Amino acid sequence: MARYCLTLDLKNDPQLIKEYEEYHQAVWPEIIASIKDSGISNMEIYRFQNRLFMIMETTGSFSFERKQQMDNGNPRVQDWETLMWKYQQALPNAEKGEKWKLMDKIFQLP
């Protein structure tokens, strides 16, 4: 199992943040299936103000490249991603169209 931590910002608008959280209380079944099918065994998202923090636990079959290929070929995932851009904003220094940024682990309890 591998664990990845990623971050992303939401637009700093209380109504948009509320809507974003509502969508994540009822994620479309096709999105849940695509996450699991890609080799992600657990995913959690946390929020502080407009900053999001995601923890992903993955199986040996997971790769970011494979996940991207699967997502690109799935119209329902593309619909979800387009909808989520209404609420999300890229982090500083993100590439054009890039959302979630992989974080560097800087500490682990010895």
Coordinates of C-alpha atoms in Angstrom, one line a residue:
M1 CA 0.0 0.0 0.0
A2 CA 1.2 3.5 -0.8
R3 CA -0.2 6.7 0.7
Y4 CA -0.3 10.0 -1.2
C5 CA -1.2 13.4 0.2
L6 CA -2.5 16.2 -2.1
T7 CA -3.7 19.7 -1.8
L8 CA -6.0 22.1 -3.7
D9 CA -7.8 25.4 -3.0
L10 CA -11.4 26.1 -3.3
K11 CA -12.6 29.5 -4.4
N12 CA -12.9 31.6 -1.2
D13 CA -16.7 32.0 -1.4
P14 CA -18.8 30.5 1.5
Q15 CA -21.7 29.6 -0.8
L16 CA -19.5 27.8 -3.3
I17 CA -17.7 26.0 -0.4
K18 CA -21.1 24.9 0.9
E19 CA -22.1 23.5 -2.5
Y20 CA -18.8 21.7 -2.9
E21 CA -19.2 20.0 0.4
E22 CA -22.8 19.0 -0.5
Y23 CA -21.6 17.4 -3.7
H24 CA -19.1 15.4 -1.7
Q25 CA -21.8 14.1 0.7
A26 CA -23.4 12.5 -2.4
V27 CA -20.6 11.7 -4.8
W28 CA -21.9 10.2 -8.0
P29 CA -21.7 6.4 -8.0
E30 CA -19.7 6.4 -11.3
I31 CA -17.1 8.6 -9.6
I32 CA -16.8 6.2 -6.6
A33 CA -16.4 3.3 -9.0
S34 CA -13.7 5.1 -11.1
I35 CA -11.7 5.8 -7.9
K36 CA -11.9 2.2 -6.7
D37 CA -11.2 0.8 -10.2
S38 CA -8.0 2.8 -10.4
G39 CA -6.5 1.1 -7.4
I40 CA -7.4 3.7 -4.7
S41 CA -8.5 1.7 -1.7
N42 CA -9.3 4.7 0.6
M43 CA -9.6 8.4 0.0
E44 CA -10.3 11.2 2.6
I45 CA -10.6 14.9 2.0
Y46 CA -10.3 17.5 4.7
R47 CA -10.9 21.3 4.6
F48 CA -9.5 24.3 6.4
Q49 CA -11.1 27.4 5.2
N50 CA -10.7 27.2 1.4
R51 CA -7.7 24.8 1.5
L52 CA -8.3 21.1 0.8
F53 CA -6.1 18.2 1.9
M54 CA -6.6 14.7 0.4
I55 CA -5.2 11.4 1.7
M56 CA -5.2 8.5 -0.8
E57 CA -4.3 5.0 0.1
T58 CA -3.6 2.8 -3.0
T59 CA -3.0 -0.7 -4.0
G60 CA 0.0 -1.9 -6.0
S61 CA -1.9 -1.5 -9.3
F62 CA -2.3 2.3 -8.8
S63 CA -0.4 4.9 -10.8
F64 CA -1.2 8.5 -11.5
E65 CA -0.7 7.9 -15.2
R66 CA -3.1 5.0 -15.3
K67 CA -5.7 7.0 -13.3
Q68 CA -5.4 9.9 -15.7
Q69 CA -5.8 7.6 -18.7
M70 CA -8.9 6.0 -17.1
D71 CA -10.4 9.4 -16.3
N72 CA -9.7 10.8 -19.8
G73 CA -11.7 7.9 -21.2
N74 CA -14.6 8.2 -18.8
P75 CA -17.2 10.9 -19.9
R76 CA -18.9 10.8 -16.4
V77 CA -15.6 11.6 -14.7
Q78 CA -15.0 14.4 -17.2
D79 CA -18.5 15.8 -16.3
W80 CA -17.6 15.6 -12.6
E81 CA -14.3 17.3 -13.1
T82 CA -15.8 20.1 -15.2
L83 CA -18.4 20.7 -12.5
M84 CA -15.8 20.7 -9.7
W85 CA -13.8 23.4 -11.5
K86 CA -16.7 25.8 -10.6
Y87 CA -15.6 25.4 -7.0
Q88 CA -11.8 24.8 -7.2
Q89 CA -9.0 27.1 -8.0
A90 CA -5.5 26.1 -9.0
L91 CA -2.7 26.6 -6.4
P92 CA 0.0 29.1 -7.1
N93 CA 2.7 27.6 -9.5
A94 CA 0.3 25.0 -10.8
E95 CA 0.5 24.1 -14.4
K96 CA -2.5 25.2 -16.6
G97 CA -5.4 22.9 -16.0
E98 CA -3.6 21.2 -13.0
K99 CA -5.7 20.7 -9.9
W100 CA -4.6 18.6 -7.0
K101 CA -0.8 19.0 -6.2
L102 CA 1.1 16.2 -4.6
M103 CA 2.6 17.2 -1.3
D104 CA 6.1 16.3 0.1
K105 CA 6.2 14.4 3.3
I106 CA 8.5 16.3 5.7
F107 CA 8.1 14.3 8.9
Q108 CA 7.2 10.8 10.1
L109 CA 7.2 9.7 13.7
P110 CA 10.3 7.5 14.3

